[in-house]
PDB file of C-alpha atoms in Angstrom:
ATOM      1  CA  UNK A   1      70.269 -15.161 -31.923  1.00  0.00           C
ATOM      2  CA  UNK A   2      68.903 -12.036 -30.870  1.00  0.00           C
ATOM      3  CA  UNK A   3      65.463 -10.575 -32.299  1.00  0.00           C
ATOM      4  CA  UNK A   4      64.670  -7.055 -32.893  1.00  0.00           C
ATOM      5  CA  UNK A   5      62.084  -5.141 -30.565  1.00  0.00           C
ATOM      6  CA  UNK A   6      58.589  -4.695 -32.113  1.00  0.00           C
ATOM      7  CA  UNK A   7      57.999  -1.625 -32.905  1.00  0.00           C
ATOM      8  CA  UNK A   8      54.862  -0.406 -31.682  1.00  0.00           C
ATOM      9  CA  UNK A   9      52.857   3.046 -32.261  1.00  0.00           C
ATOM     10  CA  UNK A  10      50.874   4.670 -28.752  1.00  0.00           C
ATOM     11  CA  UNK A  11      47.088   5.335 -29.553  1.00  0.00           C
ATOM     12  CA  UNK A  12      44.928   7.986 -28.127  1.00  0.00           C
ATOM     13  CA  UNK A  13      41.094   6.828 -28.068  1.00  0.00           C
ATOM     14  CA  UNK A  14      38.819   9.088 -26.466  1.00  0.00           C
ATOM     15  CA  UNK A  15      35.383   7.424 -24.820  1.00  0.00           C
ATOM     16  CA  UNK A  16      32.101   7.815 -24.004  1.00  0.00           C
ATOM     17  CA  UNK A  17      30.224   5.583 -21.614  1.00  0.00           C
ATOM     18  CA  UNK A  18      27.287   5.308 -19.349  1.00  0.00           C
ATOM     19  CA  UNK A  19      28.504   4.554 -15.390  1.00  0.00           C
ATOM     20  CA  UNK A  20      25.181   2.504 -14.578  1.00  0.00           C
ATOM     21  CA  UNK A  21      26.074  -0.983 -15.149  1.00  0.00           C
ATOM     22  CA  UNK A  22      29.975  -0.793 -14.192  1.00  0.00           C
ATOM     23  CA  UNK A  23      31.712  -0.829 -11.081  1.00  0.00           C
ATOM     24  CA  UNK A  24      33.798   2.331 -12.001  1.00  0.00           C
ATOM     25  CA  UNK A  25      36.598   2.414 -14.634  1.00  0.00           C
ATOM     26  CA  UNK A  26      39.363   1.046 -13.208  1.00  0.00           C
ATOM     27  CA  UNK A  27      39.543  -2.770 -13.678  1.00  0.00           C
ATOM     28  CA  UNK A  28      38.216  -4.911 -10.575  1.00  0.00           C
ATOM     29  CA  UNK A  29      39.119  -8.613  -9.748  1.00  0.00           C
ATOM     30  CA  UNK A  30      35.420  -9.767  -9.324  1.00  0.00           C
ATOM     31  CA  UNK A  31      33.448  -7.408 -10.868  1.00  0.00           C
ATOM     32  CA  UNK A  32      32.712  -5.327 -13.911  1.00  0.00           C
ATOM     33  CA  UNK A  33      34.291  -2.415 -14.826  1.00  0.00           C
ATOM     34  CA  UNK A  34      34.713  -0.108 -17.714  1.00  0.00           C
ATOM     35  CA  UNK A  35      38.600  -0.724 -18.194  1.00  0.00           C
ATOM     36  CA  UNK A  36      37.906  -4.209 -18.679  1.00  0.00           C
ATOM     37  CA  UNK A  37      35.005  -3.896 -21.216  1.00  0.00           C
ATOM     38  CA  UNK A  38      37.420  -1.675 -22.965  1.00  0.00           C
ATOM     39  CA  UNK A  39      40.963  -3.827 -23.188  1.00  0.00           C
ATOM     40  CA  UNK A  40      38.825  -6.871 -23.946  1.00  0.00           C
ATOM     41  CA  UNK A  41      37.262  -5.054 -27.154  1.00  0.00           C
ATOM     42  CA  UNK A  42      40.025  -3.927 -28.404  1.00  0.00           C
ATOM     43  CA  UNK A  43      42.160  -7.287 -27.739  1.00  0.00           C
ATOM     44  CA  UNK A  44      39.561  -9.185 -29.735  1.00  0.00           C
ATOM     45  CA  UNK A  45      39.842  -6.528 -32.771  1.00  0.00           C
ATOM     46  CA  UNK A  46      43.749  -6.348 -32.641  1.00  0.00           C
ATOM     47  CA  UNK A  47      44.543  -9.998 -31.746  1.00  0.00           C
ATOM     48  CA  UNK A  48      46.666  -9.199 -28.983  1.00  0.00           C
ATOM     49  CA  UNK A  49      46.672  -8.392 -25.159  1.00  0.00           C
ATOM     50  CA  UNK A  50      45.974  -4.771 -24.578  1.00  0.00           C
ATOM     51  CA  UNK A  51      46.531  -2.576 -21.765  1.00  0.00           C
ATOM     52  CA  UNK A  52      44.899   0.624 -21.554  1.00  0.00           C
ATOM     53  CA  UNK A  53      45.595   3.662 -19.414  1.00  0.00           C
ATOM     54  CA  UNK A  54      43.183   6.524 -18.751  1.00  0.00           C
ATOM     55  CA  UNK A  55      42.919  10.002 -17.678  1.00  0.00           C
ATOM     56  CA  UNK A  56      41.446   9.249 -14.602  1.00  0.00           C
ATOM     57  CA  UNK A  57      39.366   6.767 -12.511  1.00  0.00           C
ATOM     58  CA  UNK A  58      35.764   7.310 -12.044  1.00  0.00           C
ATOM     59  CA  UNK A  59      33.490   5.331  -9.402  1.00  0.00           C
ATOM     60  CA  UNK A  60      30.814   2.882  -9.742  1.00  0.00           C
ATOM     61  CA  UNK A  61      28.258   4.564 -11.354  1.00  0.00           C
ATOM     62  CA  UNK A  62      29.961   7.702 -12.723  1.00  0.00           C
ATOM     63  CA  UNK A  63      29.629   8.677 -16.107  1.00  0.00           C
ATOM     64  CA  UNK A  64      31.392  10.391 -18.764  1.00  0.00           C
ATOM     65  CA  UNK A  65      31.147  12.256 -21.973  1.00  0.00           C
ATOM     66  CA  UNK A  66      35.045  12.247 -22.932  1.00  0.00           C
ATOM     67  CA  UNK A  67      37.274   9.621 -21.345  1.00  0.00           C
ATOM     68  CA  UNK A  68      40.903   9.943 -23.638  1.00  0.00           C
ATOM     69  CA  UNK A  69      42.559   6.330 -22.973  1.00  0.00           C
ATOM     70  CA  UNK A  70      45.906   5.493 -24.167  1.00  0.00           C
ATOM     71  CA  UNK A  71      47.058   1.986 -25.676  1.00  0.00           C
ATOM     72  CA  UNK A  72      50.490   0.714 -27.279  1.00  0.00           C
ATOM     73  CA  UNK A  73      50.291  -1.677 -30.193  1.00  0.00           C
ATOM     74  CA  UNK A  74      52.413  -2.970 -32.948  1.00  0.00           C
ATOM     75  CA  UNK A  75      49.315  -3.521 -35.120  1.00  0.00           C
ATOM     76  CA  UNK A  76      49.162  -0.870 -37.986  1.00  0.00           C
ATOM     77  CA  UNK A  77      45.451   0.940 -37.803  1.00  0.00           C
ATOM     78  CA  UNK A  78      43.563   3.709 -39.510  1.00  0.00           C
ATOM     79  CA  UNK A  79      41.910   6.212 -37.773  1.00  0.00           C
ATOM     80  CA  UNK A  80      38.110   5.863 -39.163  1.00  0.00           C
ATOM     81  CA  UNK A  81      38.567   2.129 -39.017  1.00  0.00           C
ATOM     82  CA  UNK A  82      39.829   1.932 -35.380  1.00  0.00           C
ATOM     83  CA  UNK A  83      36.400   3.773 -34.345  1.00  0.00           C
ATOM     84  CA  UNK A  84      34.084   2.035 -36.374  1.00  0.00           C
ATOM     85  CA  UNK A  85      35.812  -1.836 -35.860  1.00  0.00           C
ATOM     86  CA  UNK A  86      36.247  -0.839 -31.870  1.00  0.00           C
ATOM     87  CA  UNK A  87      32.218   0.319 -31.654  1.00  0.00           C
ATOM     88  CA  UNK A  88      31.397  -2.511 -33.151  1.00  0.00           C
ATOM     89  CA  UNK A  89      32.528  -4.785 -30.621  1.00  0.00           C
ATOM     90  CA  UNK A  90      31.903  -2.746 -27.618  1.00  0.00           C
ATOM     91  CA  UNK A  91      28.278  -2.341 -25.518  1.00  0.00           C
ATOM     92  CA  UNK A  92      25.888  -0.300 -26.183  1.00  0.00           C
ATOM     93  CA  UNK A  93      26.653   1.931 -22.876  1.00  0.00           C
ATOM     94  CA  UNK A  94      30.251   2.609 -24.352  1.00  0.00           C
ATOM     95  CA  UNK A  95      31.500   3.960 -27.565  1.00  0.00           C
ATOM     96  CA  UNK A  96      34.848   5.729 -28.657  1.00  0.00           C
ATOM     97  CA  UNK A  97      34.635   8.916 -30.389  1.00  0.00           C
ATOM     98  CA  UNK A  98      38.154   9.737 -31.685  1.00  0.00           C
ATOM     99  CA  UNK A  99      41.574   8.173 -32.203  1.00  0.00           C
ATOM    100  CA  UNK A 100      44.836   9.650 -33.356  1.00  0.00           C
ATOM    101  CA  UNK A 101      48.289   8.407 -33.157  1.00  0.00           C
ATOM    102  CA  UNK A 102      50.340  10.115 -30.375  1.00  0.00           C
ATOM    103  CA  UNK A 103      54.076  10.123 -29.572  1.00  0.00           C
ATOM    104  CA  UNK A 104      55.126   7.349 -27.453  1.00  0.00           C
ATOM    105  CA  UNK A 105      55.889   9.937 -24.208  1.00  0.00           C
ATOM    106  CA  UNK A 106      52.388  10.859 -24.776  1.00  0.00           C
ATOM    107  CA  UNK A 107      50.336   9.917 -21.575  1.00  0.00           C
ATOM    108  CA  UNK A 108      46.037  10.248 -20.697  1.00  0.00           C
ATOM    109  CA  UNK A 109      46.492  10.806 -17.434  1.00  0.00           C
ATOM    110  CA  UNK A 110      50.125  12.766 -16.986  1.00  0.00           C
ATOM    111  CA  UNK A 111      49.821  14.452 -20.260  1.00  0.00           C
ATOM    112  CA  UNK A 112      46.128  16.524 -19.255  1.00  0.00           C
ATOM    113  CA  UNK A 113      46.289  19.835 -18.062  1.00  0.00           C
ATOM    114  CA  UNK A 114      43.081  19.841 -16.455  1.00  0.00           C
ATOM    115  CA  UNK A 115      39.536  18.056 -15.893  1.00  0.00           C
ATOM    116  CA  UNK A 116      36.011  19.461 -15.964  1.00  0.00           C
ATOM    117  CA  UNK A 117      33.227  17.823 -14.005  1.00  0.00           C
ATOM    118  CA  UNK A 118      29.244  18.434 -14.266  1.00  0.00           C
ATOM    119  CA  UNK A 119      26.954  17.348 -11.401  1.00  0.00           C
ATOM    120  CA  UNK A 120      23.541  17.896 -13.107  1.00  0.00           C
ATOM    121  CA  UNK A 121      20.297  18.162 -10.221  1.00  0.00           C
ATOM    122  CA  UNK A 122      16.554  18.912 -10.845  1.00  0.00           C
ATOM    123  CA  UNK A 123      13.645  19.510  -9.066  1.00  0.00           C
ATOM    124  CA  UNK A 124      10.512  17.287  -8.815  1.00  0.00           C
ATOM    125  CA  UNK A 125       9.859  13.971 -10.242  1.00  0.00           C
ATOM    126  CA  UNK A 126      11.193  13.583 -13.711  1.00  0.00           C
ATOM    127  CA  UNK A 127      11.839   9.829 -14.939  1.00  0.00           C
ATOM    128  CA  UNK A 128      13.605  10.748 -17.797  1.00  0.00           C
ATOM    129  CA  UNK A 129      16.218  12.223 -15.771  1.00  0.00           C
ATOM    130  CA  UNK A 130      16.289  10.040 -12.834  1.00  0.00           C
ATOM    131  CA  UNK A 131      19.952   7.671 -13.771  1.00  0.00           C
ATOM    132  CA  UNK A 132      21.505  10.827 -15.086  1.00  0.00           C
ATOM    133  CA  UNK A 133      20.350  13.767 -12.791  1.00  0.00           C
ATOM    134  CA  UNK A 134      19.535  13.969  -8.763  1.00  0.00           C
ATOM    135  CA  UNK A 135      16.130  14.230  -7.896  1.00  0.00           C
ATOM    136  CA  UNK A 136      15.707  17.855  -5.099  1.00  0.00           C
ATOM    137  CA  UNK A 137      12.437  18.134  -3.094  1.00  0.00           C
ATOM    138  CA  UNK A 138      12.969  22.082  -2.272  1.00  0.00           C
ATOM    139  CA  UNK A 139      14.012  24.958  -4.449  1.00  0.00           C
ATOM    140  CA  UNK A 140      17.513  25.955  -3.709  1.00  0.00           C
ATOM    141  CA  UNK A 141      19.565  29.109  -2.794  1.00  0.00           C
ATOM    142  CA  UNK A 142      21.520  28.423  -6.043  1.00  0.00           C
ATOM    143  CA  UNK A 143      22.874  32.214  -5.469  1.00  0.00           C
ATOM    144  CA  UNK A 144      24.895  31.627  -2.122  1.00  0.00           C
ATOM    145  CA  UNK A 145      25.791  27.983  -3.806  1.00  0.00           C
ATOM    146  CA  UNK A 146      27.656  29.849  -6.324  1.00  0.00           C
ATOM    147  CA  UNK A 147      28.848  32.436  -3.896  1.00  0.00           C
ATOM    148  CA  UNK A 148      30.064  29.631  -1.476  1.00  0.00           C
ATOM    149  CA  UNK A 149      31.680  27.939  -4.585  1.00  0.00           C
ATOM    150  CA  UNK A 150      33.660  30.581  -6.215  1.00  0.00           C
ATOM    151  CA  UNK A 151      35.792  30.728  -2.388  1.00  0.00           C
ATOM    152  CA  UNK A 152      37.192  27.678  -4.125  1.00  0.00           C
ATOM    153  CA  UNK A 153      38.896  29.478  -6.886  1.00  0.00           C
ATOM    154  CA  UNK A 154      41.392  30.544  -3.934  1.00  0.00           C
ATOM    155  CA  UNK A 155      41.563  27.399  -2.147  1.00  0.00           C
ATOM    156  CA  UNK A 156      44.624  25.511  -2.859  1.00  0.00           C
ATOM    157  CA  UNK A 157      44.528  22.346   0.049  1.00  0.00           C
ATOM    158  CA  UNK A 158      40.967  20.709  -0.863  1.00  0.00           C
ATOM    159  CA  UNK A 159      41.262  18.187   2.255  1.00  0.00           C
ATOM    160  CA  UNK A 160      37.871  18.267   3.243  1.00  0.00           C
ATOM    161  CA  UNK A 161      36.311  16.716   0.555  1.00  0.00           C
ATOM    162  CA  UNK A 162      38.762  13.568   0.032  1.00  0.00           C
ATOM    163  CA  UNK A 163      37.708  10.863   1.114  1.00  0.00           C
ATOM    164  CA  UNK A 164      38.590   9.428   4.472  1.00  0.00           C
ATOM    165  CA  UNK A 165      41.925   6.754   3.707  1.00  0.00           C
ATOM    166  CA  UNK A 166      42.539   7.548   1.084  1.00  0.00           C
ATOM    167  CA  UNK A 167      45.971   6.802  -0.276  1.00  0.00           C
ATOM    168  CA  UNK A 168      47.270  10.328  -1.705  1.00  0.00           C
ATOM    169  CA  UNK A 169      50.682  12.028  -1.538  1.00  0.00           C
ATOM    170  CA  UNK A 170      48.871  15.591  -1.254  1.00  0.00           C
ATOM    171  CA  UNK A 171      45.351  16.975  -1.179  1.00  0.00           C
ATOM    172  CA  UNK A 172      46.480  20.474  -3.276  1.00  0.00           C
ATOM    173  CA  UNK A 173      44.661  20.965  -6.344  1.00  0.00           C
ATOM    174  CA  UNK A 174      44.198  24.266  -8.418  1.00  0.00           C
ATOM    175  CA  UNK A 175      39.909  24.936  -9.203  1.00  0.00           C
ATOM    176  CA  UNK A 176      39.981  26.851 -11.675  1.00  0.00           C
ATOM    177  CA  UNK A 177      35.794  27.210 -12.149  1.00  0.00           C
ATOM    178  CA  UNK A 178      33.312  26.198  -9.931  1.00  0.00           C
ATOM    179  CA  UNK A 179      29.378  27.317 -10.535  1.00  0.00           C
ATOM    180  CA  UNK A 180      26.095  26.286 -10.685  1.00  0.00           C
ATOM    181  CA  UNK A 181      24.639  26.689 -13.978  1.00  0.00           C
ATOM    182  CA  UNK A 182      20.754  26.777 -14.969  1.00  0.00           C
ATOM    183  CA  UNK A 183      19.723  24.437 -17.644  1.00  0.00           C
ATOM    184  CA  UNK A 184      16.401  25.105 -17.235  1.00  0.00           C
ATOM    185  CA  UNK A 185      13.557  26.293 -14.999  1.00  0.00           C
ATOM    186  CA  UNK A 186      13.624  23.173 -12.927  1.00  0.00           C
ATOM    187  CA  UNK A 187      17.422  22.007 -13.831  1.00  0.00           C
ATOM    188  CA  UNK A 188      20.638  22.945 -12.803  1.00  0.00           C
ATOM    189  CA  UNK A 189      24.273  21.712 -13.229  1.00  0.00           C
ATOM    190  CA  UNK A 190      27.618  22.244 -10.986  1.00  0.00           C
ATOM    191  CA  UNK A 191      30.845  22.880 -13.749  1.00  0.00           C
ATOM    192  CA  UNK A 192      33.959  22.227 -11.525  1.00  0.00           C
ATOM    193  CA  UNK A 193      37.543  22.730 -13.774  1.00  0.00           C
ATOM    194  CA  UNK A 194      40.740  21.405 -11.843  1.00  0.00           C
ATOM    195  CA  UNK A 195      44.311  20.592 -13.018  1.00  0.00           C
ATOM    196  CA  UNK A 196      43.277  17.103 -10.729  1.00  0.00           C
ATOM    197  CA  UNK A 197      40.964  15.768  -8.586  1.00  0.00           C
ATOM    198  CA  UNK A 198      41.168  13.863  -5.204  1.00  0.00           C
ATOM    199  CA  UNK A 199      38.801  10.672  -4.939  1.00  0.00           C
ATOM    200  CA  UNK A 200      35.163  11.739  -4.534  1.00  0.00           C
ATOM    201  CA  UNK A 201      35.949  15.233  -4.111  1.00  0.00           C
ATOM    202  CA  UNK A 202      33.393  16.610  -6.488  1.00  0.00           C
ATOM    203  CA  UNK A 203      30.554  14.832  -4.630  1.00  0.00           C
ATOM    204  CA  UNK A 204      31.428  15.857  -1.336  1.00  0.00           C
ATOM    205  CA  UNK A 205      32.097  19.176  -3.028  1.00  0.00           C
ATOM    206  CA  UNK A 206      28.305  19.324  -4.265  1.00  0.00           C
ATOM    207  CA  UNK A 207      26.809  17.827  -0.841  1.00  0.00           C
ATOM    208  CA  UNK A 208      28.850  20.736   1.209  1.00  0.00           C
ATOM    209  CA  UNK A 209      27.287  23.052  -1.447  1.00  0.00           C
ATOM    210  CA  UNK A 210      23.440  22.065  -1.349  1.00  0.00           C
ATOM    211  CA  UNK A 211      23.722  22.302   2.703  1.00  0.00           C
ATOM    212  CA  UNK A 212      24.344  25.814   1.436  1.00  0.00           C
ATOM    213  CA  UNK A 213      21.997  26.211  -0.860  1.00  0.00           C
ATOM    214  CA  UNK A 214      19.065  24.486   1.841  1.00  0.00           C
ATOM    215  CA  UNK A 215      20.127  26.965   4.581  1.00  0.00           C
ATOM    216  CA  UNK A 216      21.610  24.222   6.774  1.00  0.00           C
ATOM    217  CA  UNK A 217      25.482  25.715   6.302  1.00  0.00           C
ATOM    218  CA  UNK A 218      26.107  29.749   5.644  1.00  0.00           C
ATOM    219  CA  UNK A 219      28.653  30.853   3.577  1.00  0.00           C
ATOM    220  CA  UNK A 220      30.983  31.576   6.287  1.00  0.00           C
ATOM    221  CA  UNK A 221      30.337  28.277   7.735  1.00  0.00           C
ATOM    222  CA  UNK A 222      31.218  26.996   4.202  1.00  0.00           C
ATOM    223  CA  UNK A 223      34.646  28.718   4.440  1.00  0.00           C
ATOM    224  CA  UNK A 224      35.595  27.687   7.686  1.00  0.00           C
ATOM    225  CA  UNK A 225      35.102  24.115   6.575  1.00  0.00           C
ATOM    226  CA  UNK A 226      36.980  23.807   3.871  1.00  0.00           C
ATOM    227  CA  UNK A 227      39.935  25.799   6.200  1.00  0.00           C
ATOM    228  CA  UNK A 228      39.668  23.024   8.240  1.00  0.00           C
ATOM    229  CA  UNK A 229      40.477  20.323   5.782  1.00  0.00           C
ATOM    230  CA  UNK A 230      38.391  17.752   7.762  1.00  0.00           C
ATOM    231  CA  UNK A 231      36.312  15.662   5.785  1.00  0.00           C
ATOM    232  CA  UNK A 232      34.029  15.134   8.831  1.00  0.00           C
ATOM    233  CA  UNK A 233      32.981  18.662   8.693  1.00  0.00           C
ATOM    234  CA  UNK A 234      32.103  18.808   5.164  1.00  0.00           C
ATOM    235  CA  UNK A 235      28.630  17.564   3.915  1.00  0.00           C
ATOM    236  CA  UNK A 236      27.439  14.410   3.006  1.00  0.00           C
ATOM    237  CA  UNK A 237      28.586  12.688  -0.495  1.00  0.00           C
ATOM    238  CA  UNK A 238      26.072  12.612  -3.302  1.00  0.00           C
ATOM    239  CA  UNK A 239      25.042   9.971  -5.500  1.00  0.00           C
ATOM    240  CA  UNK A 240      27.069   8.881  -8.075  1.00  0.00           C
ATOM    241  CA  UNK A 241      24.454   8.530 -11.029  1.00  0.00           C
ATOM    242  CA  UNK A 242      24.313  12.541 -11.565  1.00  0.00           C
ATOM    243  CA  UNK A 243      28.216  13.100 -11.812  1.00  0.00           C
ATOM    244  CA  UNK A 244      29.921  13.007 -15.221  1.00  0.00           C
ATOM    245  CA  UNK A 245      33.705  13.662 -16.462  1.00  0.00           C
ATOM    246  CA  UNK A 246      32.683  15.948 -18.858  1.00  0.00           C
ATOM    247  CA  UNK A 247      35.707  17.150 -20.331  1.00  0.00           C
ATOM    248  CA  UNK A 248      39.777  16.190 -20.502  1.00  0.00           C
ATOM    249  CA  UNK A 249      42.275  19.575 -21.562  1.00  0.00           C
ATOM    250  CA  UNK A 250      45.842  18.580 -23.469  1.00  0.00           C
ATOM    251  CA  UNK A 251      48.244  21.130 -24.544  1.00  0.00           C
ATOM    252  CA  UNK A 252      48.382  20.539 -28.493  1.00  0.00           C
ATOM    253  CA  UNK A 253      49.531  17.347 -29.506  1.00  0.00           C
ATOM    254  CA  UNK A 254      52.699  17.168 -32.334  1.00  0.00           C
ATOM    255  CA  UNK A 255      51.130  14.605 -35.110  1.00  0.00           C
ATOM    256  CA  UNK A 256      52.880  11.481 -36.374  1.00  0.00           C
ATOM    257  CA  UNK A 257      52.897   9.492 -38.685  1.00  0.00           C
ATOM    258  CA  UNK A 258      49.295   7.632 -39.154  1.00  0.00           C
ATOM    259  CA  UNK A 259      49.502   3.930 -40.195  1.00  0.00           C
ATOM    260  CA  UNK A 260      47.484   3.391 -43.348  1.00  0.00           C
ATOM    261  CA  UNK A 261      45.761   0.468 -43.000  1.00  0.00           C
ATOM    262  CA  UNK A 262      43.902  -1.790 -40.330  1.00  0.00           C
TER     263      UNK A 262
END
């Protein structure tokens, strides 16, 4: 006798979560990793296996302020309730921050249109900033950094900052902003916007820049690197801890229909 397909509904859940303790997002066979923490929440509240798929992998020790996931389930859920029951079960360094039901094509990673970064750095000792900002000895050129980094609004192959073996199909992305910001006397932050993102590209991205802002690379120098498209010319990664996703970009999303209860 054959038995009808379940019908299930796709999920959007955007997160929040705190890099420190995780070995990046994506799950890992032996240690722990956001993806994980997530699926096994949300299995425990919905009673079933759950897979979840992002809008990008971040590295051990990344954070991020908006991380929109997508899950399938046949479970029906309300909005408010899906956030509150989810937060409940998840650590403190996580929490979600929105739901909404999405149309089944709908996908976190395929469906965003583009990704914003912030690499936050301050100068001196501060310990309340020291897991979430990088610690600078010397004052920095922060006017040629910017200078240097809006050449990238018209660079299209960003080879030399992906990281060596990695396994990617092309290194063209499209920058659409990339500045250093004040947020403070002592406190700055890099804003990099892309339609995507190579692996560690923003960090090798920010080391290239602060040679530039310590004198060690000119502006010209900075140009010819990135023409190159060698990662071996480019400066020196920077610490994870200071790098957030900061922001995800969809084109509107059509509604449907919300299940009414959980």
């Amino acid at each position: 006798m054959d038995t009808a397909p379940t019908l299930t509904t796709r999920w959007r859940l955007d997160l929040c979560f705190d890099g420190t303790a995780y070995h990046g997002w994506q799950r890992q066979p032996n240690a722990r990793s956001v993806q994980q923490t997530v699926e096994q929440a949300l299995a425990t509240m919905l009673r079933h296996d759950v897979a979840v798929t992002a809008a990008g992998r971040t590295d051990t020790g990344v954070h991020a302020r908006q991380m929109p996931i997508h899950f399938d389930t046949p479970c029906t859920l309300q909005t408010t309730q899906l956030v509150y029951k989810v937060n409940r079960l998840l650590p403190d360094d996580i929490a979600a921050t929105f739901a909404v039901p999405v149309p089944n094509k709908w996908h976190a990673r395929f469906s965003a249109t583009e990704r914003t970064y912030h690499y936050y750095v301050h100068l001196g000792k501060q310990p309340f900033l020291r897991g979430q900002s990088l610690q600078l000895h010397h004052a920095l050129d922060i006017e040629a950094m910017n200078t240097a980094a809006a050449t990238l609004l018209a660079v299209s192959d960003f080879g030399a900052f992906c990281k060596s073996g990695s396994d990617v199909k092309t290194t063209l992305c499209e920058v659409r902003q990339a500045e250093w910001i004040a947020a403070g006397t002592d406190r700055w932050y890099f804003r990099i916007t892309a339609n995507r993102f190579l692996r560690n590209m923003v960090r090798a991205i920010v080391g290239t820049l602060v040679d530039v802002g310590r004198g060690k690379t000119t502006i010209q120098q900075f140009a010819h690197i990135v023409d190159q498209r060698q990662r071996t010319q480019a400066g020196d990664s920077m610490p994870a801890h200071a790098l957030f996703l900061e922001h995800v970009g969809y084109d509107a999303l059509p509604t449907t229909h919300q299940s009414p209860t959980l």
